[in-house]
Coordinates of C-alpha atoms in Angstrom, one line a residue:
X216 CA 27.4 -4.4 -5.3
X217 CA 25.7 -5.6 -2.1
X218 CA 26.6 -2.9 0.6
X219 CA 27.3 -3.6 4.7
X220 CA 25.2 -2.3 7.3
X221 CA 27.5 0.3 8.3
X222 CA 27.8 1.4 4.5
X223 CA 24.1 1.7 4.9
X224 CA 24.1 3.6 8.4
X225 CA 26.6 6.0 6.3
X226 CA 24.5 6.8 3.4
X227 CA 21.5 8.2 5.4
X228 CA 23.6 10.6 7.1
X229 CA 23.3 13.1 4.6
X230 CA 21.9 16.1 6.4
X231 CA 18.5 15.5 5.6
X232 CA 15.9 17.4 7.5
X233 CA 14.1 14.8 10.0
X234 CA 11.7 15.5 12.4
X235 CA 9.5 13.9 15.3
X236 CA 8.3 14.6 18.9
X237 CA 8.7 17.9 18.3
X238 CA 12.4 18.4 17.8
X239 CA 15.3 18.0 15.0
X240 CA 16.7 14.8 15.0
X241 CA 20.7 14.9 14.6
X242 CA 21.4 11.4 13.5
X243 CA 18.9 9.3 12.2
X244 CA 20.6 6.1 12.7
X245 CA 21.9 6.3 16.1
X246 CA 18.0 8.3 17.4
X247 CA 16.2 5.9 19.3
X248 CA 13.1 5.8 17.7
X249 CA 14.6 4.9 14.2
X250 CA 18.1 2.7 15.6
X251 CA 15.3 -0.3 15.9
X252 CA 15.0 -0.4 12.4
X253 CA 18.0 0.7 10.9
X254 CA 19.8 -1.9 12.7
X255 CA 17.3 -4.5 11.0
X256 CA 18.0 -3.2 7.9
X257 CA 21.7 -2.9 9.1
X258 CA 21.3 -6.7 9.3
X259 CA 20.0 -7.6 6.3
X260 CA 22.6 -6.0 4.6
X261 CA 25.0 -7.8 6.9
X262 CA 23.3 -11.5 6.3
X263 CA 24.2 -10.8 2.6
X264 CA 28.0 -11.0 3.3
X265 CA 27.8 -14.0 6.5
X266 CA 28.8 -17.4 5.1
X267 CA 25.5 -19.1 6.7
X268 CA 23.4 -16.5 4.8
X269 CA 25.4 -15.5 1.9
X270 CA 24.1 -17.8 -0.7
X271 CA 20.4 -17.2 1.1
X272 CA 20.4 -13.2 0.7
X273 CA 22.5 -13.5 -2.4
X274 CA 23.5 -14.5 -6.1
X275 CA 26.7 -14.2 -8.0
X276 CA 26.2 -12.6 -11.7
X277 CA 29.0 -11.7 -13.8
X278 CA 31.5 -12.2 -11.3
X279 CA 29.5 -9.7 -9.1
X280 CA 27.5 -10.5 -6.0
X281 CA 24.0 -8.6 -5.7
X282 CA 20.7 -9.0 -3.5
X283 CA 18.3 -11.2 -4.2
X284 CA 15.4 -9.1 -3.5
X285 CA 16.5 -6.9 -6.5
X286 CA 16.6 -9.4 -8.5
X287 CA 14.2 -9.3 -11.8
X288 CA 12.0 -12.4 -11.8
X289 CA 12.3 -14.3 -14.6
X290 CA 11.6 -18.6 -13.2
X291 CA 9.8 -20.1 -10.3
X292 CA 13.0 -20.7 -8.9
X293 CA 13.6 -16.6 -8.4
X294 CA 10.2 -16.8 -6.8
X295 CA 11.1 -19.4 -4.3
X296 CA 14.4 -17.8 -3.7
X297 CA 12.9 -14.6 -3.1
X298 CA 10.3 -16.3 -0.6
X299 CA 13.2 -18.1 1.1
X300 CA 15.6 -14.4 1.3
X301 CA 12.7 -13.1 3.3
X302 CA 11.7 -16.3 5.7
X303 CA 15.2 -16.4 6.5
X304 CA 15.3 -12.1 7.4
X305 CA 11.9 -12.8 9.6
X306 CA 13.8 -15.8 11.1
X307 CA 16.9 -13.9 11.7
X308 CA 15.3 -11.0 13.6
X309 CA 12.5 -12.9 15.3
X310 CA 9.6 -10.6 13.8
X311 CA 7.5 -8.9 11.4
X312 CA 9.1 -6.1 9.1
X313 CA 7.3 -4.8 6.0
X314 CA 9.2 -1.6 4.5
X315 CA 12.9 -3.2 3.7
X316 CA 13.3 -2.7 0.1
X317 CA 12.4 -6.4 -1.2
X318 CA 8.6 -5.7 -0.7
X319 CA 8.8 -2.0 -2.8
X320 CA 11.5 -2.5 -5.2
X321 CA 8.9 -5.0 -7.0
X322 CA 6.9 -1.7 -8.1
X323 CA 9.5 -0.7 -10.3
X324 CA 9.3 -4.3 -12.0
X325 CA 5.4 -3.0 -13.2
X326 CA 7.5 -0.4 -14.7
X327 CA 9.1 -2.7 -16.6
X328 CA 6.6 -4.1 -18.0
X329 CA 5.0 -1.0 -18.9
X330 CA 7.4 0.0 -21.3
X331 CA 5.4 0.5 -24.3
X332 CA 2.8 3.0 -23.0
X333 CA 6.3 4.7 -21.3
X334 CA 7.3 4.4 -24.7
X335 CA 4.3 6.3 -26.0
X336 CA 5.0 9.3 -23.7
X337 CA 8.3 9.6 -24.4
X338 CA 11.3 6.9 -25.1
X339 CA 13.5 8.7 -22.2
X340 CA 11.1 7.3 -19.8
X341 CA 11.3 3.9 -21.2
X342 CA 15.2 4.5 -20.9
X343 CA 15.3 5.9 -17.1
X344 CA 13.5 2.9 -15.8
X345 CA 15.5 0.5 -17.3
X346 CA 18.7 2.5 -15.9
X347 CA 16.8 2.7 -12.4
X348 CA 16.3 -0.8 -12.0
X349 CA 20.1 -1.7 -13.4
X350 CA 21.1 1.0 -10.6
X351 CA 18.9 -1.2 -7.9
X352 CA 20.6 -3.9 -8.8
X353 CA 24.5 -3.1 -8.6
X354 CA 24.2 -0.4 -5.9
X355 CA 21.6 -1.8 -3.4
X356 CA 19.9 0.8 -1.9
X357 CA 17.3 1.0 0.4
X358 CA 14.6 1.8 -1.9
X359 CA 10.8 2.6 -0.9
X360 CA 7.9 3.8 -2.4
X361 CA 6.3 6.7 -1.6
X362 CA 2.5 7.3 -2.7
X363 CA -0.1 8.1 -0.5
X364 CA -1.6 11.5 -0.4
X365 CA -3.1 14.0 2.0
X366 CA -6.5 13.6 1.0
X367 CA -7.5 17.5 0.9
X368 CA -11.2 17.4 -0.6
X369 CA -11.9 14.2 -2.7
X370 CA -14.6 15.3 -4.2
X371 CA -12.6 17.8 -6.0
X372 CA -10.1 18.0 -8.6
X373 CA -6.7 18.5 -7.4
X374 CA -6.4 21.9 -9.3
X375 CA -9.7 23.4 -8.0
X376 CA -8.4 23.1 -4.1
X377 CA -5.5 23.8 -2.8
X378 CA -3.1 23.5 -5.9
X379 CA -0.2 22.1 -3.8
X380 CA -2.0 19.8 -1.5
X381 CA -1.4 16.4 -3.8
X382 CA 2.4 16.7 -5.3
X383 CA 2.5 18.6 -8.8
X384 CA 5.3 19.4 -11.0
X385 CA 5.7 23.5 -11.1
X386 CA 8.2 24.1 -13.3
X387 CA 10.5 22.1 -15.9
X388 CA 14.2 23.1 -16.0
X389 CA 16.9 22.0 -18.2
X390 CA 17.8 20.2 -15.3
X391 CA 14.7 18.4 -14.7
X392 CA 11.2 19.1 -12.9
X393 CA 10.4 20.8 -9.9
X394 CA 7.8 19.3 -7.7
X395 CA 5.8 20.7 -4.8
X396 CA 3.4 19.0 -2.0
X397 CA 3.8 16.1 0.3
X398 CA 3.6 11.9 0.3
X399 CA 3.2 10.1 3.5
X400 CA 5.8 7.1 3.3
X401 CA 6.9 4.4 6.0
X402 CA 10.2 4.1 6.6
X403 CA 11.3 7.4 4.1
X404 CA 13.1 8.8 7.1
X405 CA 15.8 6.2 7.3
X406 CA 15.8 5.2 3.2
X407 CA 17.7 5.9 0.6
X408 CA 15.4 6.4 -2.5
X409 CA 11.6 6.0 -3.2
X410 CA 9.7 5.6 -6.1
X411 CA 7.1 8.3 -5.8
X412 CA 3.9 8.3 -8.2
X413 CA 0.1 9.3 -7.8
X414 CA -2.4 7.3 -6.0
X415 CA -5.4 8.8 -6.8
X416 CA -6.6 9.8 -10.7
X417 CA -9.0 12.3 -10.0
X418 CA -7.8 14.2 -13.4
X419 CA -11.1 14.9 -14.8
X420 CA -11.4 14.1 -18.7
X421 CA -7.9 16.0 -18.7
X422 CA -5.4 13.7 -21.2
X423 CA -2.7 15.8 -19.6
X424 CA -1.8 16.6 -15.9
X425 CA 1.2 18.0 -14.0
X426 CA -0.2 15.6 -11.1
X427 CA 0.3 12.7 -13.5
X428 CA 4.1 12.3 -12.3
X429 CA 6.1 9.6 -11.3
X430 CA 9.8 9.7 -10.4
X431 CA 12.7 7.5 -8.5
X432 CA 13.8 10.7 -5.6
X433 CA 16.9 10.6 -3.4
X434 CA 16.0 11.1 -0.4
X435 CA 18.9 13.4 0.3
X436 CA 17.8 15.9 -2.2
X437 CA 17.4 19.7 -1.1
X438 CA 14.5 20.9 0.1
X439 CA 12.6 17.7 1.4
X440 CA 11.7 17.8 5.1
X441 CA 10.5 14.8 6.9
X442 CA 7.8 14.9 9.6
X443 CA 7.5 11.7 11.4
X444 CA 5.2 10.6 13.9
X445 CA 5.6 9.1 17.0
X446 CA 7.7 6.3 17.4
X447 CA 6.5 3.4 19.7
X448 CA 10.5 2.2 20.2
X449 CA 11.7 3.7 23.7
X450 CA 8.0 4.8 24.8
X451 CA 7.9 2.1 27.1
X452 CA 10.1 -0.8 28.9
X453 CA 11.1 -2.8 26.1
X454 CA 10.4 -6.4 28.6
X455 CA 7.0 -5.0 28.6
X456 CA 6.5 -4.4 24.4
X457 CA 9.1 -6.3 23.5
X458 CA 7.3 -5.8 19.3
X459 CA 6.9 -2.2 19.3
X460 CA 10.6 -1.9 20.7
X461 CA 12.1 -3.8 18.0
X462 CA 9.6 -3.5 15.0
X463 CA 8.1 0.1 14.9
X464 CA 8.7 0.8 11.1
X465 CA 8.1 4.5 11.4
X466 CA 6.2 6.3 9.1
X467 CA 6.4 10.0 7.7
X468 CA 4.7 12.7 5.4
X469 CA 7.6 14.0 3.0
X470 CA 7.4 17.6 2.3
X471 CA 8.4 18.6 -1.2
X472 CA 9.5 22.0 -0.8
X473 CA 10.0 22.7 -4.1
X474 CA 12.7 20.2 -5.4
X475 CA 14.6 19.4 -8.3
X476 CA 13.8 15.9 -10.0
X477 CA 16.6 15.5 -12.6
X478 CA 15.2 14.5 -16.0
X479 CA 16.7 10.9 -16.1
X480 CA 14.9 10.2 -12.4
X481 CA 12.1 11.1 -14.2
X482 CA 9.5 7.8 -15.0
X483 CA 6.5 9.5 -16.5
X484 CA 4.4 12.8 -16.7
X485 CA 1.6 14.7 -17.2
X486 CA 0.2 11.9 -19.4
X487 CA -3.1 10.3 -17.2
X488 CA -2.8 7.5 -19.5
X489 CA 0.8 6.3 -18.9
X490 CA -0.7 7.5 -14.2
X491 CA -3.4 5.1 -15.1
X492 CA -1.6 2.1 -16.3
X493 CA 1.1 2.2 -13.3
X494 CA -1.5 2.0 -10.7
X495 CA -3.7 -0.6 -12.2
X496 CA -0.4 -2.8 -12.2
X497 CA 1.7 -1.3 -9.4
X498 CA 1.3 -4.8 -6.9
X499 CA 1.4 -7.5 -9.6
X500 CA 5.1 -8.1 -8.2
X501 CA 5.5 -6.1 -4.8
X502 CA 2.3 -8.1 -3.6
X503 CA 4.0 -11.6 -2.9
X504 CA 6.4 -10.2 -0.3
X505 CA 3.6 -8.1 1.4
X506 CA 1.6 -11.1 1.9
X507 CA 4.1 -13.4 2.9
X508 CA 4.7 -11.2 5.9
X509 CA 1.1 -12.3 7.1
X510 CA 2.1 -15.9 6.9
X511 CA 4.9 -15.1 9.7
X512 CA 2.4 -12.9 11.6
X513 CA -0.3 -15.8 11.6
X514 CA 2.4 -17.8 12.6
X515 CA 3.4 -15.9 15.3
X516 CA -0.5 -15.7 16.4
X517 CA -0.6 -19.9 16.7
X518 CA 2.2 -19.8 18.5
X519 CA 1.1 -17.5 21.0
X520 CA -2.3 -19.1 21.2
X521 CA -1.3 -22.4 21.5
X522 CA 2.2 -21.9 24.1
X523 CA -0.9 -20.3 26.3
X524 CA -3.7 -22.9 25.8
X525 CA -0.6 -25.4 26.5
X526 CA 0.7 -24.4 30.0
X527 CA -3.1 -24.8 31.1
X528 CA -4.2 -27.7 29.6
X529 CA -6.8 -26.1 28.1
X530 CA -5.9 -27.5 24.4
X531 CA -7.3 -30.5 25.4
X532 CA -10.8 -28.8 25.0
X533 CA -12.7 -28.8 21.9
X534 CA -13.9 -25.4 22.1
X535 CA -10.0 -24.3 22.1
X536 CA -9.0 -26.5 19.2
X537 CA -11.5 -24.9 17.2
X538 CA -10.1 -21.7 17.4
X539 CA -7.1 -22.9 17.3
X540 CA -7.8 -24.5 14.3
X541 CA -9.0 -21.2 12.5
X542 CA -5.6 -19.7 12.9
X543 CA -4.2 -22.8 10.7
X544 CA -6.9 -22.7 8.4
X545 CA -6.0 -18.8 7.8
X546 CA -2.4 -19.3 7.9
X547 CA -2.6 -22.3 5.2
X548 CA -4.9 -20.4 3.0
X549 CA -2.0 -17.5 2.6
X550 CA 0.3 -20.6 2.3
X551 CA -1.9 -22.2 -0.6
X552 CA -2.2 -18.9 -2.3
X553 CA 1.4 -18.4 -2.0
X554 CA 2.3 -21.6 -3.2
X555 CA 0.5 -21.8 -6.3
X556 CA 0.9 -18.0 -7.4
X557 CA 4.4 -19.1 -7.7
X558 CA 3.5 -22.6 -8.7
X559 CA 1.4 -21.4 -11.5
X560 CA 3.2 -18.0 -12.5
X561 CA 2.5 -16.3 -16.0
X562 CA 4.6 -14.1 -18.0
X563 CA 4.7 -10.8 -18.6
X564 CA 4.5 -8.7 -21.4
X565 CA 8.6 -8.2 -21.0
X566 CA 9.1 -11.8 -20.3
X567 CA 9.0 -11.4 -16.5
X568 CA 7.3 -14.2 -14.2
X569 CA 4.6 -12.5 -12.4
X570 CA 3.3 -14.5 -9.4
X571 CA -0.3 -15.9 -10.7
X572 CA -2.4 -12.5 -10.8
X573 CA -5.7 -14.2 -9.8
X574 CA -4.4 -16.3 -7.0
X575 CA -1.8 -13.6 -5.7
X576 CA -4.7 -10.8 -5.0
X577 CA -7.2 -13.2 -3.5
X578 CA -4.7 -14.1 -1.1
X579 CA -4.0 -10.9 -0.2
X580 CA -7.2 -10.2 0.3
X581 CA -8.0 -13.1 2.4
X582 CA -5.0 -12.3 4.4
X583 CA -6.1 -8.8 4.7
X584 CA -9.6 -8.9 5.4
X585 CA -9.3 -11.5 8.0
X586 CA -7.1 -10.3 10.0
X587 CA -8.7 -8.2 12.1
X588 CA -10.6 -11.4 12.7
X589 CA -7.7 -13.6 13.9
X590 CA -6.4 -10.9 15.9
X591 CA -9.8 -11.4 17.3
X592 CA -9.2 -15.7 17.9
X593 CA -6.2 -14.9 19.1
X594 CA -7.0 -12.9 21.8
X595 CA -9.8 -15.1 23.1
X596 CA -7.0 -18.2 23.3
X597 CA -4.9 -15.8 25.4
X598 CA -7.4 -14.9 28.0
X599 CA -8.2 -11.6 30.0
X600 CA -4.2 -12.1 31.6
X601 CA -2.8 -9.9 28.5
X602 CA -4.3 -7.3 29.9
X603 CA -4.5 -7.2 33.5
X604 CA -1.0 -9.0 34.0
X605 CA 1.3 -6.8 36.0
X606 CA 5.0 -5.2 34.3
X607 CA 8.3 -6.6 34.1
X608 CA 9.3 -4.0 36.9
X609 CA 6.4 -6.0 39.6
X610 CA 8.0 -9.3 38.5
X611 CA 11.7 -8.0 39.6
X612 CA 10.8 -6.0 42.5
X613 CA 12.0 -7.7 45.9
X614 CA 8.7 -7.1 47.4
X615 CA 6.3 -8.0 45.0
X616 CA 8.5 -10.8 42.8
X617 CA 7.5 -13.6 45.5
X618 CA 3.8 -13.2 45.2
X619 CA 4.1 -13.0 41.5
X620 CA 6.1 -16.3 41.1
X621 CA 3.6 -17.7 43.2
X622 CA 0.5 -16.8 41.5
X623 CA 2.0 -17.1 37.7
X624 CA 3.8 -20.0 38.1
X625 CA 1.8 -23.0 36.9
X626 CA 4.5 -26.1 37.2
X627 CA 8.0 -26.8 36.7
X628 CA 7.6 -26.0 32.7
X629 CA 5.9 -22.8 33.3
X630 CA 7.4 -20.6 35.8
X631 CA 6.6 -16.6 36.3
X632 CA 8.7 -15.5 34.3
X633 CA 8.1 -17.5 31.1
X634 CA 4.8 -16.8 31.7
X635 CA 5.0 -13.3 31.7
X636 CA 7.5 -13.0 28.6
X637 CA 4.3 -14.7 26.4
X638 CA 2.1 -12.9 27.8
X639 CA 4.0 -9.8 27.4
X640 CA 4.7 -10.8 23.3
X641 CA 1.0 -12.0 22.7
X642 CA -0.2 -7.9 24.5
X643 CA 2.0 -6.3 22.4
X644 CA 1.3 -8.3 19.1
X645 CA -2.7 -8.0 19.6
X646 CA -3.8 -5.2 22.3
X647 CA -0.9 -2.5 22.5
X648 CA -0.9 1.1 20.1
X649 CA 1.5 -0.9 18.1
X650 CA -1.0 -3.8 17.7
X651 CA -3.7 -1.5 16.2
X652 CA -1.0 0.0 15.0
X653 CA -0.4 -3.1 12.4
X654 CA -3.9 -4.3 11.6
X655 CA -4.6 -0.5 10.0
X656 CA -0.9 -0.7 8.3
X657 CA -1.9 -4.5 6.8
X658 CA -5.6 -3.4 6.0
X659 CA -4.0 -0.3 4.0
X660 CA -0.5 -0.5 3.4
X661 CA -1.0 -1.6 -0.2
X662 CA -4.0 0.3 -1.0
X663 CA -6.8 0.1 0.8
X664 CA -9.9 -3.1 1.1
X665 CA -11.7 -2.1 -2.0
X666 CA -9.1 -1.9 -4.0
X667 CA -8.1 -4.9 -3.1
X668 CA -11.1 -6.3 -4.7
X669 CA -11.0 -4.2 -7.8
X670 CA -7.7 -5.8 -8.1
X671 CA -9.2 -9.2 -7.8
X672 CA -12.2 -8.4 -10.1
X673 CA -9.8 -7.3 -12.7
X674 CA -7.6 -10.5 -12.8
X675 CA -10.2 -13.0 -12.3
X676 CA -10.7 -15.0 -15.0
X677 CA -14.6 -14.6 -15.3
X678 CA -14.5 -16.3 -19.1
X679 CA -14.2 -19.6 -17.4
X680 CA -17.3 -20.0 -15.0
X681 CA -19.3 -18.2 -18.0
X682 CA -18.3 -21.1 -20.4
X683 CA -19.0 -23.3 -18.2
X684 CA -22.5 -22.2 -17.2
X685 CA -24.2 -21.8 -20.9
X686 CA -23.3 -25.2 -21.7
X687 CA -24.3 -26.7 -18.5
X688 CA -27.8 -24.3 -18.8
X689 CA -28.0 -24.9 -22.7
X690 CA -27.7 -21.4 -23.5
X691 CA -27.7 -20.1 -26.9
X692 CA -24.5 -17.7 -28.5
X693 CA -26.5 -14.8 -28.3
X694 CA -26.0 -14.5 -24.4
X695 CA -22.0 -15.0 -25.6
X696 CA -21.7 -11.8 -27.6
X697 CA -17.9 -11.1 -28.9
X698 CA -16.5 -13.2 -25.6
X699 CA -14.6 -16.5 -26.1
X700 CA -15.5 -18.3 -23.3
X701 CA -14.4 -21.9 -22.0
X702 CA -15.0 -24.0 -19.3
X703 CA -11.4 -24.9 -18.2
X704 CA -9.8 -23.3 -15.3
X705 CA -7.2 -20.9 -17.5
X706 CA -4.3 -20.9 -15.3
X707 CA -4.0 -24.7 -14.9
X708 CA -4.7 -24.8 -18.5
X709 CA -1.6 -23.1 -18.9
X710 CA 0.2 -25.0 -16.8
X711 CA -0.6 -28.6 -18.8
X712 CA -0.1 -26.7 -22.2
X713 CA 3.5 -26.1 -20.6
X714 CA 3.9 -29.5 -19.2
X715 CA 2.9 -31.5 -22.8
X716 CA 5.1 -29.0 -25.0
X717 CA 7.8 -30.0 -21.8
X718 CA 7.4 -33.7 -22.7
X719 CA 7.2 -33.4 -26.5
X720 CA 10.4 -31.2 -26.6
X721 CA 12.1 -34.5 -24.4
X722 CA 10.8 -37.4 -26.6
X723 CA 11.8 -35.3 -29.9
X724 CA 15.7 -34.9 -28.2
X725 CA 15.2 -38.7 -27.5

């Protein structure tokens, strides 16, 4: 059943090991590095219960009530309601947050679909996922996913270094398997559970690996330690940063210190085949959400750019709405691709609606890629004033407040201190350590820029400008091989096979 922010708060209390700045932390939900987010994710759990929100955050199966972020995809319409769950979060709190839950739990939906080759390993596998992702549903949990390494040496296998650098299984109890290394994870600190897996396969020609090991691991479990790094909430006035205050999602390498994995946590092991498979499909679902939180970032870019080209007339200037221009144009090409993944969704192999494969990773790499550049436009709109304008502290000080009103107030729509609130958002969002902060977390958050293009290579539909090209050059079959080419774009093809059989179904009722 959905849970209430405070039921939340409680369940991380646990006596798990947290660390950061150099000292213990006693209460991770009350410590003011982590209270920023924990009280977001407080409030989502909260929105789920509110009568304005309820029906937003939430659906009603069974006579029970559960998230719809957990909810298995199966129509467009789950799509769209997922989209609209998160717009209305990002609405709610005013900002950008990535690791909630909605974004991650969509990993385990690849899972799902990979039941055969989990099959193939062993049927208990099969089993635990399907158990996992029924236990997401009716006890909502703050679930992450935990699967970035410390490098070590890449240019060696994991076994001939360091044997405990990348996270191995040890030993195998009657009770389950006992794992040992580390995964760097945002928000682990503060979650409940995480699905943890490999991320690189550098197995060798080895069918079998004890790195080849994915689980679902409770976060309160004995002997994990988590070491976080420095949290940008409370560094600095929050007037002043008023992002990194509120949306510092903090991130942390998990130590596994030796600890126990119970068999029916357990997803898959030591077969590289079944390792392989999980990362070539991990994003198919968790992708959507990830991108959609660019939309509201471009979104909150325009809106910067513009309020400031605005108070100073300056959008009048075609140079200005150029660039300003940009920023739509990038904002509605994440819309477009957003739009139409769900628009023209395939199935799964379980009967799952994935978001259109093709259309979902180009946009995330458009929205990836480019950001660094908008950040760029962005800044440029905003002037040299985001970074030489004075703190909140000079703009409340007796002695220095009058000359600031005076030489930041531009009319009676734009007085000092409204001024200084936008330029104080648009520093944070695109010069501060949080800003930087962002653009590496977007850029490699969900694997890093070339593997967003082999993701994008491998569900590109290359069949279709082949086809199209022989006939259109006359060539012969040879240059065809075993292929079956066409010329139609195969995703819209879908889409009017689905729309005739549609119509013939309704004149046969007729």
């Amino acid at each position: 059943m959905i849970r209430t922010g405070e039921q939340y708060r409680d369940s991380i209390r646990d006596g798990r090991e947290v660390f950061i700045n150099g000292e213990k932390v006693k209460d991770v939900a009350t410590h003011p590095m982590f209270k920023p987010l924990v009280d977001i994710r407080a409030r989502i759990y909260d929105m789920q219960h509110e009568t304005a929100t309820q029906d937003i955050m939430s659906y009603v199966d069974n006579g029970e009530r559960n998230a719809i972020g957990n909810k298995l995809p199966y129509t467009q319409d789950d799509w769209w309601a997922k989209r609209r769950a998160t717009d209305a979060v990002l609405n709610d709190i005013n900002g950008v947050v990535t690791r909630v839950g909605d974004e991650t739990v969509g990993e385990m939906w690849s899972l799902y679909d990979g039941q055969d080759v989990l099959n193939e390993v062993d049927p208990r596998f099969s089993e635990n996922i399907r158990n996992h992702i029924s236990h997401v549903l009716h006890s909502d949990p703050f679930h992450v996913s935990a699967n970035t390494d410390p490098k070590g040496d890449r240019s060696k296998a994991p076994q001939d270094q360091d044997p405990h650098m990348l996270l191995h299984v040890v030993k195998e109890t009657d009770a389950g398997i006992v794992v040992r290394g580390a995964k760097y994870e945002t928000a682990a600190a503060y979650a409940n559970q995480a699905f943890t897996k490999p991320t690189i396969a550098n197995w060798g020609n080895e069918a079998y690996s004890d790195y080849a090991v994915g689980f679902i691991c409770d976060l309160g479990s004995p002997n994990l330690k988590f070491i976080c790094r420095t949290g940008f909430a409370g560094r600095a006035n929050a007037e002043d940063y008023p992002l990194a205050n509120r949306f510092d999602e903090v991130d942390t390498i998990v130590i596994f210190d030796n600890v126990l994995i119970p068999w029916e946590n357990v997803l898959f092991y030591r077969h590289t085949k079944a390792a392989t498979f999980i990362r070539a499909t991990l994003h198919r679902y968790s992708a959507f959400a990830f991108v959609q939180r660019n939309l509201k970032l471009a979104d909150m870019m325009i809106g910067a750019a513009l309020f400031n080209a605005r108070q100073t007339g300056l959008d009048k200037q075609q140079a200005v709405q150029e660039k300003l221009s940009e920023l739509a144009c990038y904002r509605e090409n994440i819309n477009a691709h957003l739009t139409a993944a769900i628009a023209l969704g395939e199935k799964s192999p379980t009967g799952l609606m994935m978001p259109n494969q093709s259309l979902l990773y180009t946009g995330r790499y458009l929205a990836c890629s480019q950001l660094h550049h908008m950040m760029h436009i962005a800044r440029e709109l905003c002037g040299g004033q985001i970074c030489v304008t004075p703190d909140a502290a000079s703009f409340h000080h007796p002695e220095t407040k009058p000359w600031l009103d005076k030489y930041y107030t531009i009319n009676d729509e734009w007085v000092a201190e409204d001024r200084r609130k936008l330029l104080a958002f648009a520093r944070d969002m695109l010069n501060s350590d949080y800003a930087g902060h962002r653009l590496t977390f977007q850029l490699f958050a969900q694997s890093p820029p070339f593997a967003h293009l082999a993701a994008v290579y491998r569900n590109f539909d290359w069949n279709g400008p082949l086809g199209f090209v022989k006939d259109a050059a006359s060539l012969s079959d040879k240059v065809v091989g075993k292929a079956k080419l066409h010329k139609d774009d195969s995703a819209t093809a879908q889409w009017y096979a689905a729309q005739a059989e549609s119509e013939n179904r309704k004149a046969a009722a007729e």
